[in-house]
Amino acid sequence: MARRPRLNLDGFHHIVNRGVARSNIYRCDEDKEKFLEILCKSCKTYRVNIHDYCLMDNHYHLLIETTSQNLSLFMRQINANYAIYFNKKYKRSGHLWQGRYKSWYIINQEYLYTLFRYIEHNPLKAKMYSKVGEYPFTLLASILNKEKDVIPCAKHSKLKKEYHHKGIQELLEQPLNKKEQQELQEEQKKKIVEEEHEFKQAKEIPLEKHFKNSSDLASRNSAILEALKDGYTQGEVARYLNVSAALVSHIFRSLND
């Protein structure tokens, strides 16, 4: 199967990497601290911001923001330097990582906040901890730990800046339900295309096909929901139907309640 093209675009990326054969890439807390040190050095070199992270024993999640088209260079430096450290410390040779890292480009706020929840709940999903923010090697844990500073490469983190805003704490405490997990998987599969000098999700179905059989309000409203799931904005749907964006927003909320 052909590999999905790597997007080196500047902006937000969700990164996942695992140990070869799912083996542990961190054997103690010192290893995780070393990885964070290497991460921050690479962020300084390539002008990358960390917005969230979670270091599990055999894999890691990073939510980053690149300011130049240098994602591959940034990741190469992190993975190579950490592999050198790990192999030397444990007197091993060979590959540390299970193939190339996985990355997904993020283009909307809803996706971004879903990822905050997904990343921070990894230790709970693995039944290592029972409360979000307790596992020490996530960004949220470092935000909550008043005795320890947040790593320097995360000082501009969106999660750090907004954690004390109304509703954010409650949002982070909620695990993704099955529907949200499925939507996240579908989001990750969508292609990114350039339209009018902007990068957007490629739509699978033209709007006219979405609304081809919408002969009454119920079928029209269902078509609106499907079009929004396909990546169209509420404004695009409203303009196509010649209705207000407020009406489209109301229909979307009512069908998702």
GROMACS .gro file of C-alpha atoms in nm:
model
  257
    1MET     CA    1   0.000   0.000   0.000
    2ALA     CA    2   0.130   0.347  -0.088
    3ARG     CA    3   0.228   0.560   0.207
    4ARG     CA    4   0.028   0.871   0.287
    5PRO     CA    5   0.220   1.182   0.170
    6ARG     CA    6   0.402   1.369   0.448
    7LEU     CA    7   0.277   1.725   0.499
    8ASN     CA    8   0.565   1.956   0.587
    9LEU     CA    9   0.334   2.258   0.603
   10ASP     CA   10   0.374   2.512   0.879
   11GLY     CA   11   0.096   2.487   1.136
   12PHE     CA   12  -0.037   2.233   1.386
   13HIS     CA   13   0.056   1.863   1.367
   14HIS     CA   14  -0.029   1.558   1.576
   15ILE     CA   15   0.271   1.326   1.590
   16VAL     CA   16   0.284   0.964   1.709
   17ASN     CA   17   0.587   0.735   1.719
   18ARG     CA   18   0.633   0.386   1.866
   19GLY     CA   19   0.918   0.158   1.962
   20VAL     CA   20   1.015  -0.120   1.722
   21ALA     CA   21   0.792  -0.425   1.778
   22ARG     CA   22   0.607  -0.206   2.030
   23SER     CA   23   0.902  -0.235   2.270
   24ASN     CA   24   0.958   0.026   2.540
   25ILE     CA   25   1.139   0.341   2.430
   26TYR     CA   26   1.156   0.468   2.790
   27ARG     CA   27   1.269   0.236   3.069
   28CYS     CA   28   1.263   0.491   3.350
   29ASP     CA   29   1.164   0.848   3.426
   30GLU     CA   30   1.519   0.963   3.349
   31ASP     CA   31   1.469   0.851   2.987
   32LYS     CA   32   1.152   1.055   2.958
   33GLU     CA   33   1.324   1.360   3.104
   34LYS     CA   34   1.606   1.316   2.852
   35PHE     CA   35   1.355   1.292   2.566
   36LEU     CA   36   1.193   1.620   2.679
   37GLU     CA   37   1.537   1.782   2.693
   38ILE     CA   38   1.611   1.670   2.335
   39LEU     CA   39   1.263   1.781   2.229
   40CYS     CA   40   1.313   2.133   2.360
   41LYS     CA   41   1.657   2.167   2.203
   42SER     CA   42   1.510   2.066   1.868
   43CYS     CA   43   1.220   2.310   1.916
   44LYS     CA   44   1.468   2.592   1.968
   45THR     CA   45   1.666   2.494   1.657
   46TYR     CA   46   1.363   2.466   1.430
   47ARG     CA   47   1.135   2.726   1.596
   48VAL     CA   48   0.864   2.478   1.693
   49ASN     CA   49   0.609   2.519   1.973
   50ILE     CA   50   0.479   2.229   2.182
   51HIS     CA   51   0.107   2.253   2.262
   52ASP     CA   52   0.067   1.914   2.429
   53TYR     CA   53   0.252   1.586   2.479
   54CYS     CA   54   0.221   1.247   2.642
   55LEU     CA   55   0.516   1.009   2.685
   56MET     CA   56   0.395   0.651   2.733
   57ASP     CA   57   0.641   0.366   2.788
   58ASN     CA   58   0.640   0.238   2.429
   59HIS     CA   59   0.522   0.543   2.232
   60TYR     CA   60   0.473   0.917   2.245
   61HIS     CA   61   0.221   1.177   2.132
   62LEU     CA   62   0.321   1.532   2.041
   63LEU     CA   63   0.091   1.818   1.947
   64ILE     CA   64   0.320   2.072   1.785
   65GLU     CA   65   0.311   2.392   1.582
   66THR     CA   66   0.577   2.446   1.318
   67THR     CA   67   0.654   2.796   1.191
   68SER     CA   68   0.843   2.681   0.879
   69GLN     CA   69   0.807   2.386   0.645
   70ASN     CA   70   1.057   2.179   0.843
   71LEU     CA   71   0.858   1.903   1.016
   72SER     CA   72   1.072   1.621   0.874
   73LEU     CA   73   1.399   1.787   0.978
   74PHE     CA   74   1.263   1.855   1.326
   75MET     CA   75   1.144   1.497   1.378
   76ARG     CA   76   1.464   1.349   1.235
   77GLN     CA   77   1.671   1.538   1.491
   78ILE     CA   78   1.454   1.429   1.783
   79ASN     CA   79   1.433   1.063   1.689
   80ALA     CA   80   1.799   1.029   1.589
   81ASN     CA   81   1.936   1.201   1.899
   82TYR     CA   82   1.714   1.010   2.137
   83ALA     CA   83   1.798   0.676   1.968
   84ILE     CA   84   2.171   0.751   2.009
   85TYR     CA   85   2.116   0.828   2.380
   86PHE     CA   86   1.902   0.516   2.437
   87ASN     CA   87   2.129   0.272   2.252
   88LYS     CA   88   2.439   0.402   2.426
   89LYS     CA   89   2.280   0.391   2.772
   90TYR     CA   90   2.143   0.040   2.736
   91LYS     CA   91   2.430  -0.096   2.524
   92ARG     CA   92   2.205  -0.197   2.238
   93SER     CA   93   2.220  -0.155   1.860
   94GLY     CA   94   1.972  -0.148   1.576
   95HIS     CA   95   1.652   0.045   1.517
   96LEU     CA   96   1.467   0.195   1.811
   97TRP     CA   97   1.161   0.320   1.622
   98GLN     CA   98   0.888   0.121   1.450
   99GLY     CA   99   0.921   0.266   1.101
  100ARG     CA  100   0.853   0.630   1.030
  101TYR     CA  101   0.655   0.847   1.269
  102LYS     CA  102   0.288   0.918   1.194
  103SER     CA  103   0.167   1.275   1.153
  104TRP     CA  104  -0.166   1.445   1.089
  105TYR     CA  105  -0.214   1.809   0.990
  106ILE     CA  106  -0.471   2.001   1.195
  107ILE     CA  107  -0.677   2.274   1.033
  108ASN     CA  108  -0.964   2.347   1.272
  109GLN     CA  109  -1.015   2.431   1.639
  110GLU     CA  110  -1.261   2.150   1.712
  111TYR     CA  111  -1.008   1.890   1.595
  112LEU     CA  112  -0.739   2.057   1.808
  113TYR     CA  113  -0.941   2.046   2.131
  114THR     CA  114  -1.045   1.687   2.064
  115LEU     CA  115  -0.675   1.603   2.042
  116PHE     CA  116  -0.604   1.769   2.377
  117ARG     CA  117  -0.858   1.533   2.533
  118TYR     CA  118  -0.735   1.231   2.338
  119ILE     CA  119  -0.368   1.287   2.427
  120GLU     CA  120  -0.426   1.365   2.794
  121HIS     CA  121  -0.647   1.056   2.838
  122ASN     CA  122  -0.385   0.811   2.706
  123PRO     CA  123  -0.262   0.713   3.056
  124LEU     CA  124  -0.621   0.658   3.170
  125LYS     CA  125  -0.699   0.446   2.867
  126ALA     CA  126  -0.396   0.231   2.954
  127LYS     CA  127  -0.532   0.207   3.313
  128MET     CA  128  -0.215   0.360   3.454
  129TYR     CA  129  -0.400   0.642   3.630
  130SER     CA  130  -0.762   0.717   3.714
  131LYS     CA  131  -0.768   1.097   3.678
  132VAL     CA  132  -0.659   1.321   3.393
  133GLY     CA  133  -0.350   1.527   3.476
  134GLU     CA  134  -0.208   1.280   3.731
  135TYR     CA  135   0.032   1.100   3.498
  136PRO     CA  136   0.352   1.308   3.529
  137PHE     CA  137   0.465   1.294   3.165
  138THR     CA  138   0.187   1.494   3.003
  139LEU     CA  139   0.178   1.868   2.957
  140LEU     CA  140  -0.135   1.901   3.172
  141ALA     CA  141   0.042   1.733   3.465
  142SER     CA  142   0.327   1.983   3.441
  143ILE     CA  143   0.077   2.271   3.428
  144LEU     CA  144  -0.087   2.145   3.747
  145ASN     CA  145   0.245   2.078   3.925
  146LYS     CA  146   0.325   2.406   4.102
  147GLU     CA  147   0.664   2.276   4.217
  148LYS     CA  148   0.792   2.217   3.863
  149ASP     CA  149   0.815   2.450   3.566
  150VAL     CA  150   0.654   2.367   3.233
  151ILE     CA  151   0.920   2.270   2.979
  152PRO     CA  152   1.045   2.582   2.794
  153CYS     CA  153   0.934   2.466   2.449
  154ALA     CA  154   0.572   2.457   2.579
  155LYS     CA  155   0.565   2.807   2.729
  156HIS     CA  156   0.345   2.927   2.440
  157SER     CA  157   0.121   2.621   2.455
  158LYS     CA  158  -0.245   2.684   2.378
  159LEU     CA  159  -0.335   2.433   2.649
  160LYS     CA  160  -0.120   2.619   2.904
  161LYS     CA  161  -0.265   2.958   2.812
  162GLU     CA  162  -0.626   2.847   2.812
  163TYR     CA  163  -0.638   2.586   3.088
  164HIS     CA  164  -0.790   2.825   3.342
  165HIS     CA  165  -1.054   2.957   3.101
  166LYS     CA  166  -1.411   2.863   3.183
  167GLY     CA  167  -1.505   2.514   3.065
  168ILE     CA  168  -1.159   2.394   2.957
  169GLN     CA  169  -1.093   2.190   3.271
  170GLU     CA  170  -1.431   2.018   3.249
  171LEU     CA  171  -1.376   1.950   2.879
  172LEU     CA  172  -1.039   1.784   2.941
  173GLU     CA  173  -1.186   1.557   3.208
  174GLN     CA  174  -1.428   1.403   2.957
  175PRO     CA  175  -1.293   1.097   2.771
  176LEU     CA  176  -1.381   1.061   2.406
  177ASN     CA  177  -1.695   0.854   2.355
  178LYS     CA  178  -1.717   0.596   2.076
  179LYS     CA  179  -1.872   0.843   1.834
  180GLU     CA  180  -1.597   1.100   1.898
  181GLN     CA  181  -1.327   0.836   1.859
  182GLN     CA  182  -1.475   0.736   1.526
  183GLU     CA  183  -1.495   1.101   1.415
  184LEU     CA  184  -1.131   1.149   1.515
  185GLN     CA  185  -1.029   0.851   1.304
  186GLU     CA  186  -1.229   0.986   1.010
  187GLU     CA  187  -1.068   1.328   1.055
  188GLN     CA  188  -0.723   1.171   1.037
  189LYS     CA  189  -0.807   1.001   0.707
  190LYS     CA  190  -0.913   1.319   0.528
  191LYS     CA  191  -0.686   1.464   0.263
  192ILE     CA  192  -0.560   1.821   0.276
  193VAL     CA  193  -0.576   2.033  -0.040
  194GLU     CA  194  -0.487   2.394  -0.123
  195GLU     CA  195  -0.778   2.617  -0.223
  196GLU     CA  196  -0.732   2.987  -0.289
  197HIS     CA  197  -0.395   2.990  -0.106
  198GLU     CA  198  -0.547   2.818   0.199
  199PHE     CA  199  -0.509   2.459   0.310
  200LYS     CA  200  -0.842   2.283   0.366
  201GLN     CA  201  -0.977   1.933   0.396
  202ALA     CA  202  -1.064   1.778   0.064
  203LYS     CA  203  -1.438   1.718   0.030
  204GLU     CA  204  -1.545   1.370  -0.070
  205ILE     CA  205  -1.884   1.467  -0.217
  206PRO     CA  206  -1.987   1.792  -0.399
  207LEU     CA  207  -2.253   1.996  -0.219
  208GLU     CA  208  -2.507   1.945  -0.496
  209LYS     CA  209  -2.488   1.569  -0.440
  210HIS     CA  210  -2.530   1.612  -0.067
  211PHE     CA  211  -2.859   1.794  -0.124
  212LYS     CA  212  -2.978   1.608  -0.434
  213ASN     CA  213  -3.251   1.417  -0.248
  214SER     CA  214  -3.335   1.673   0.022
  215SER     CA  215  -3.702   1.714  -0.069
  216ASP     CA  216  -3.824   1.813   0.280
  217LEU     CA  217  -3.685   1.980   0.594
  218ALA     CA  218  -3.591   1.656   0.765
  219SER     CA  219  -3.388   1.526   0.471
  220ARG     CA  220  -3.238   1.872   0.415
  221ASN     CA  221  -3.127   1.890   0.779
  222SER     CA  222  -2.974   1.543   0.758
  223ALA     CA  223  -2.790   1.650   0.442
  224ILE     CA  224  -2.659   1.958   0.625
  225LEU     CA  225  -2.513   1.737   0.897
  226GLU     CA  226  -2.350   1.505   0.642
  227ALA     CA  227  -2.205   1.799   0.448
  228LEU     CA  228  -2.051   1.941   0.766
  229LYS     CA  229  -1.904   1.600   0.849
  230ASP     CA  230  -1.759   1.593   0.497
  231GLY     CA  231  -1.556   1.903   0.578
  232TYR     CA  232  -1.771   2.187   0.448
  233THR     CA  233  -1.796   2.491   0.674
  234GLN     CA  234  -2.128   2.617   0.807
  235GLY     CA  235  -2.079   2.929   0.595
  236GLU     CA  236  -2.028   2.728   0.275
  237VAL     CA  237  -2.344   2.524   0.341
  238ALA     CA  238  -2.543   2.837   0.427
  239ARG     CA  239  -2.438   3.012   0.105
  240TYR     CA  240  -2.525   2.708  -0.105
  241LEU     CA  241  -2.873   2.680   0.050
  242ASN     CA  242  -2.921   3.058   0.060
  243VAL     CA  243  -2.998   3.052   0.432
  244SER     CA  244  -2.828   3.214   0.732
  245ALA     CA  245  -2.521   3.063   0.893
  246ALA     CA  246  -2.705   3.093   1.226
  247LEU     CA  247  -2.975   2.857   1.097
  248VAL     CA  248  -2.715   2.602   0.984
  249SER     CA  249  -2.544   2.628   1.324
  250HIS     CA  250  -2.878   2.576   1.503
  251ILE     CA  251  -2.956   2.268   1.292
  252PHE     CA  252  -2.610   2.125   1.356
  253ARG     CA  253  -2.642   2.171   1.735
  254SER     CA  254  -2.994   2.028   1.750
  255LEU     CA  255  -2.896   1.714   1.556
  256ASN     CA  256  -2.588   1.658   1.770
  257ASP     CA  257  -2.758   1.698   2.108
   0.00000   0.00000   0.00000
